[in-house]
XYZ file of C-alpha atoms in Angstrom:
357
model
C 81.777 87.149 123.163
C 83.568 84.632 125.331
C 81.612 85.485 128.460
C 78.922 82.815 128.488
C 77.835 81.950 131.987
C 79.081 78.394 131.664
C 82.594 79.685 131.012
C 82.780 82.027 133.984
C 85.226 80.878 136.642
C 85.634 83.942 138.829
C 84.716 85.070 142.350
C 80.926 85.190 142.762
C 80.787 88.971 143.213
C 82.876 89.621 140.098
C 80.936 86.976 138.193
C 77.664 88.795 138.866
C 79.168 92.096 137.702
C 80.415 90.473 134.484
C 77.023 88.914 133.801
C 75.261 92.220 134.407
C 77.516 94.036 131.930
C 77.099 91.603 129.035
C 73.969 92.929 127.347
C 74.688 96.659 127.922
C 78.167 96.128 126.428
C 76.614 94.446 123.380
C 74.249 97.416 123.092
C 77.336 99.633 122.944
C 78.778 97.549 120.095
C 75.527 97.924 118.150
C 75.655 101.700 118.749
C 79.198 101.788 117.372
C 78.217 99.941 114.229
C 75.146 102.103 113.717
C 77.687 104.839 113.008
C 80.338 102.862 111.142
C 78.032 100.787 108.887
C 76.661 103.780 107.004
C 76.596 107.546 107.383
C 74.777 110.152 105.330
C 76.367 113.464 104.348
C 75.688 116.782 106.101
C 73.327 115.392 108.738
C 73.689 118.368 111.045
C 75.516 119.282 114.231
C 72.913 117.843 116.607
C 73.068 114.463 114.851
C 76.873 114.501 114.817
C 77.066 115.359 118.529
C 74.597 112.664 119.621
C 76.071 109.901 117.474
C 79.641 110.841 118.399
C 78.870 110.351 122.086
C 76.797 107.186 121.732
C 78.790 105.504 118.957
C 82.343 106.809 119.094
C 82.711 107.209 122.858
C 80.416 104.748 124.642
C 80.160 102.518 121.561
C 83.907 102.011 121.464
C 83.876 100.758 125.062
C 82.165 97.461 124.209
C 84.903 95.457 122.483
C 87.816 96.571 124.733
C 85.669 95.765 127.760
C 84.948 92.273 126.425
C 88.679 91.748 125.878
C 89.362 92.710 129.501
C 86.646 90.303 130.656
C 87.913 87.515 128.389
C 91.484 87.941 129.613
C 90.301 87.980 133.222
C 88.211 84.819 132.785
C 90.890 82.938 130.869
C 93.491 83.485 133.592
C 91.173 83.050 136.585
C 92.438 79.895 138.319
C 95.128 79.435 135.676
C 97.567 76.723 136.829
C 100.044 75.981 134.088
C 99.853 73.460 131.238
C 96.866 71.494 132.570
C 94.780 74.664 132.807
C 95.972 75.781 129.380
C 94.798 72.574 127.683
C 91.429 72.631 129.441
C 90.801 76.290 128.667
C 91.748 75.857 125.008
C 89.392 72.888 124.811
C 86.573 75.012 126.221
C 87.296 77.740 123.650
C 86.810 75.249 120.822
C 83.140 75.135 121.829
C 82.714 78.788 122.823
C 84.761 80.402 120.036
C 85.988 78.170 117.195
C 82.749 76.325 116.381
C 80.606 79.508 116.266
C 83.367 81.268 114.289
C 83.445 78.591 111.578
C 79.682 78.121 111.483
C 78.644 81.765 111.229
C 81.314 82.818 108.729
C 80.463 79.785 106.603
C 76.755 80.573 106.830
C 77.259 84.173 105.723
C 79.324 83.070 102.726
C 76.320 80.983 101.660
C 73.813 83.751 102.412
C 75.778 86.396 100.506
C 76.156 84.006 97.564
C 72.385 83.442 97.548
C 71.502 87.149 97.769
C 74.085 88.093 95.127
C 72.441 85.652 92.716
C 69.424 88.007 92.510
C 70.214 91.138 90.415
C 67.505 93.186 92.146
C 69.554 93.116 95.358
C 72.729 94.471 93.733
C 72.168 97.970 95.173
C 72.722 96.592 98.673
C 76.328 95.662 97.864
C 79.126 98.204 97.408
C 80.757 96.359 94.528
C 84.226 96.768 96.048
C 84.467 93.075 96.981
C 84.562 90.126 94.603
C 81.195 88.324 94.252
C 81.070 84.942 96.008
C 80.373 83.237 92.655
C 83.855 84.279 91.492
C 85.662 82.979 94.601
C 88.642 80.669 94.305
C 89.988 78.554 97.168
C 92.176 81.431 98.384
C 89.172 83.770 98.502
C 87.260 81.293 100.663
C 90.171 81.045 103.091
C 90.406 84.839 103.249
C 86.659 85.051 103.922
C 87.294 83.130 107.132
C 90.264 85.315 108.087
C 90.524 88.692 106.403
C 88.532 89.802 103.368
C 90.595 92.958 102.948
C 94.189 94.149 103.366
C 95.589 93.194 106.749
C 96.339 96.869 107.519
C 98.309 96.234 110.696
C 95.622 93.954 112.085
C 92.554 95.802 110.825
C 91.318 93.142 108.393
C 88.080 91.293 109.140
C 86.473 87.981 108.142
C 83.314 88.066 106.037
C 81.241 88.441 109.214
C 83.047 91.617 110.145
C 82.478 91.840 113.939
C 84.064 88.396 114.262
C 87.544 89.929 113.997
C 87.155 90.056 117.778
C 86.667 86.273 117.959
C 89.563 85.655 115.552
C 91.969 87.777 117.583
C 90.700 86.326 120.853
C 91.442 82.788 119.659
C 94.982 83.830 118.752
C 95.438 85.425 122.175
C 94.195 82.286 123.923
C 96.728 80.211 121.980
C 99.483 82.682 122.945
C 98.326 82.849 126.578
C 101.398 81.081 128.085
C 103.621 83.852 126.677
C 101.279 86.506 128.057
C 101.206 84.713 131.408
C 104.984 84.699 131.844
C 105.334 88.273 130.594
C 102.913 89.408 133.275
C 104.544 87.283 135.966
C 107.975 88.780 135.311
C 107.045 92.199 133.902
C 103.388 92.929 134.554
C 103.621 96.500 133.268
C 104.339 95.246 129.759
C 100.567 95.724 129.199
C 101.283 99.445 128.961
C 103.198 98.926 125.697
C 100.277 97.766 123.505
C 97.935 100.116 125.391
C 100.067 103.158 124.578
C 100.452 101.961 120.981
C 96.651 101.674 120.711
C 96.131 105.152 122.142
C 98.750 106.611 119.808
C 97.736 104.708 116.659
C 95.637 106.681 114.147
C 94.271 103.431 112.652
C 91.672 101.093 114.128
C 94.612 99.157 115.614
C 92.747 95.890 116.171
C 95.974 94.088 117.046
C 97.087 96.608 119.662
C 93.662 96.880 121.292
C 93.235 93.088 121.389
C 96.586 92.482 123.072
C 96.330 95.500 125.375
C 92.917 94.871 126.888
C 93.160 91.064 126.971
C 96.483 91.468 128.814
C 94.952 93.965 131.251
C 92.278 91.400 132.103
C 94.974 88.738 132.420
C 96.997 90.932 134.761
C 93.953 91.567 136.984
C 93.402 87.809 137.304
C 97.047 86.751 137.697
C 97.810 89.461 140.262
C 94.459 88.763 141.964
C 93.448 92.423 141.855
C 90.133 93.059 143.608
C 88.451 95.105 140.889
C 85.313 95.617 142.969
C 87.319 97.007 145.888
C 89.334 99.272 143.585
C 86.288 100.840 141.885
C 83.674 100.599 144.630
C 82.431 104.068 145.552
C 84.361 105.637 142.670
C 81.432 106.522 140.371
C 81.663 110.229 141.164
C 85.412 110.395 140.475
C 85.019 108.367 137.278
C 82.159 110.607 136.144
C 84.201 113.758 136.697
C 87.110 112.278 134.718
C 84.789 111.167 131.933
C 83.029 114.537 131.658
C 86.361 116.356 131.621
C 87.757 114.180 128.836
C 84.455 114.381 126.938
C 84.516 118.184 126.903
C 88.124 118.119 125.730
C 87.311 115.380 123.212
C 84.478 117.397 121.641
C 86.540 120.570 121.540
C 89.358 118.855 119.611
C 87.357 116.761 117.113
C 89.251 116.523 113.838
C 91.876 119.109 114.790
C 95.171 117.218 114.977
C 96.839 113.999 116.106
C 96.466 115.045 119.755
C 92.667 114.881 119.388
C 92.963 111.175 118.589
C 94.964 110.554 121.767
C 92.379 112.443 123.825
C 89.553 110.464 122.224
C 91.118 107.069 122.965
C 91.858 108.188 126.533
C 88.221 109.229 126.832
C 87.147 105.723 125.781
C 89.197 104.340 128.688
C 87.573 106.822 131.100
C 84.122 105.794 129.806
C 85.030 102.144 130.404
C 86.019 102.820 134.008
C 82.788 104.766 134.589
C 80.750 101.946 133.045
C 82.300 99.269 135.294
C 82.069 101.479 138.398
C 78.335 101.998 137.820
C 77.725 98.257 137.603
C 79.704 97.698 140.787
C 77.963 100.414 142.824
C 74.424 100.131 141.449
C 73.890 96.466 140.458
C 70.135 96.467 141.146
C 69.457 99.659 139.186
C 71.245 98.498 136.021
C 70.166 94.863 136.091
C 69.224 93.396 132.686
C 66.602 90.621 132.308
C 68.302 87.240 132.112
C 66.755 86.404 128.731
C 68.395 89.460 127.150
C 71.706 88.637 128.820
C 71.573 85.075 127.487
C 70.920 86.414 123.976
C 73.952 88.739 124.029
C 76.290 86.577 121.947
C 73.575 85.878 119.383
C 72.798 89.600 119.075
C 76.493 90.329 118.653
C 76.729 87.709 115.904
C 73.758 88.823 113.789
C 73.461 92.550 114.425
C 75.895 93.852 111.802
C 74.251 92.744 108.514
C 70.766 93.523 109.868
C 71.874 96.949 111.050
C 73.574 97.678 107.740
C 70.395 96.810 105.848
C 68.205 98.946 108.133
C 70.586 101.896 107.898
C 70.567 101.729 104.096
C 66.784 101.527 103.962
C 66.397 104.332 106.501
C 68.694 106.718 104.668
C 67.052 105.920 101.322
C 63.570 106.542 102.664
C 64.526 109.766 104.395
C 67.784 111.282 103.176
C 67.074 114.929 104.064
C 69.528 116.387 106.576
C 67.171 117.285 109.478
C 69.243 116.313 112.507
C 66.304 115.394 114.731
C 64.804 112.987 112.195
C 68.192 111.441 111.484
C 68.776 110.847 115.209
C 65.413 109.079 115.415
C 66.328 106.912 112.408
C 69.721 106.178 113.967
C 68.183 105.157 117.311
C 65.335 103.315 115.613
C 67.785 101.193 113.609
C 69.669 100.267 116.796
C 66.530 99.257 118.695
C 64.991 97.453 115.712
C 68.210 95.505 115.118
C 68.388 94.339 118.726
C 64.702 93.370 118.738
C 64.989 91.432 115.450
C 68.059 89.561 116.712
C 66.351 88.766 120.011
C 63.210 87.554 118.214
C 65.305 85.188 116.084
C 67.122 83.994 119.218
C 63.801 83.389 120.986
C 62.409 81.387 118.044
C 65.541 79.220 117.827
C 65.562 78.696 121.582
C 61.985 77.458 121.470
C 62.387 75.285 118.373
C 65.997 74.016 118.254
C 67.566 74.733 121.680
C 70.436 72.221 121.341
C 71.428 73.542 117.919
C 71.264 77.110 119.216
C 73.479 76.163 122.142
C 76.156 74.830 119.779
C 76.187 77.807 117.385
C 75.937 80.204 120.325
C 79.089 78.888 121.968
C 77.394 77.499 125.060
């Protein structure tokens, strides 16, 4: 995520809020993928209710929130062409280099694992083996390994669709800047399209939330002043939408609109809590610093743990399945942090480069 401390150029109070939110927002992304990587069948109502709230409500807050933060940081102290060139140069280090390195590394890792027949059960078989790749397949692995689907394709390291779209938005930032200067409410167009879209709508969500962050920076909106003391109101709105969300699950198209609106209410509650209670939700600095690394590596590790967990215990007792679900999330974060800690102690300069610092 493009929110490394070295890249932050915002008022001190807002900077501290952004830093405090980094690791909890990454935790939300891991929760989301604990649901989307692999699900068993008929796991029970208790399991479905818990995972829906953690993964499909709070979990879906993470990426949109990072887009808002990235848009805000990119346009903080934005002063025309000179700023544009400098900010793009910074993003080469914080986005492009990690993007190329990690996708390239996972192509090599998947090729190595696929060369051992005993590991074949861990692959779905729907994608072409790396050994059969042509030059076009390698290019697609860095951009979109599946159908574009209105922006829903992903590179081989799937969570990095966020980085890919963010780089495109940074390149297009002058257009976004002038749109906001002359028609700041244009951000409502992609936001409404995202809320209304039944698909994942990566393109709409990327543009919508990055532009919201841009608007907050360009218009110099005091986010802390706007949300300070608003936790109670945000909580009431969130609980109201959550009740409605649960009552409409899978009913009709309107349920999808309610769900996406609920994600926005959860985001506002999340930010308001970090503004009003900074000391109570403070994360240790070492975990905050590891956020980008955890984001990078969590998906394949989580997928493996979910597959192993469901194979070892596939019976549909909801309580056990919730424990497996939570255990996979916590184990994934701990494994990623352990790897980060080892690299930081052994090859700190190399880690800094591949971690976008």
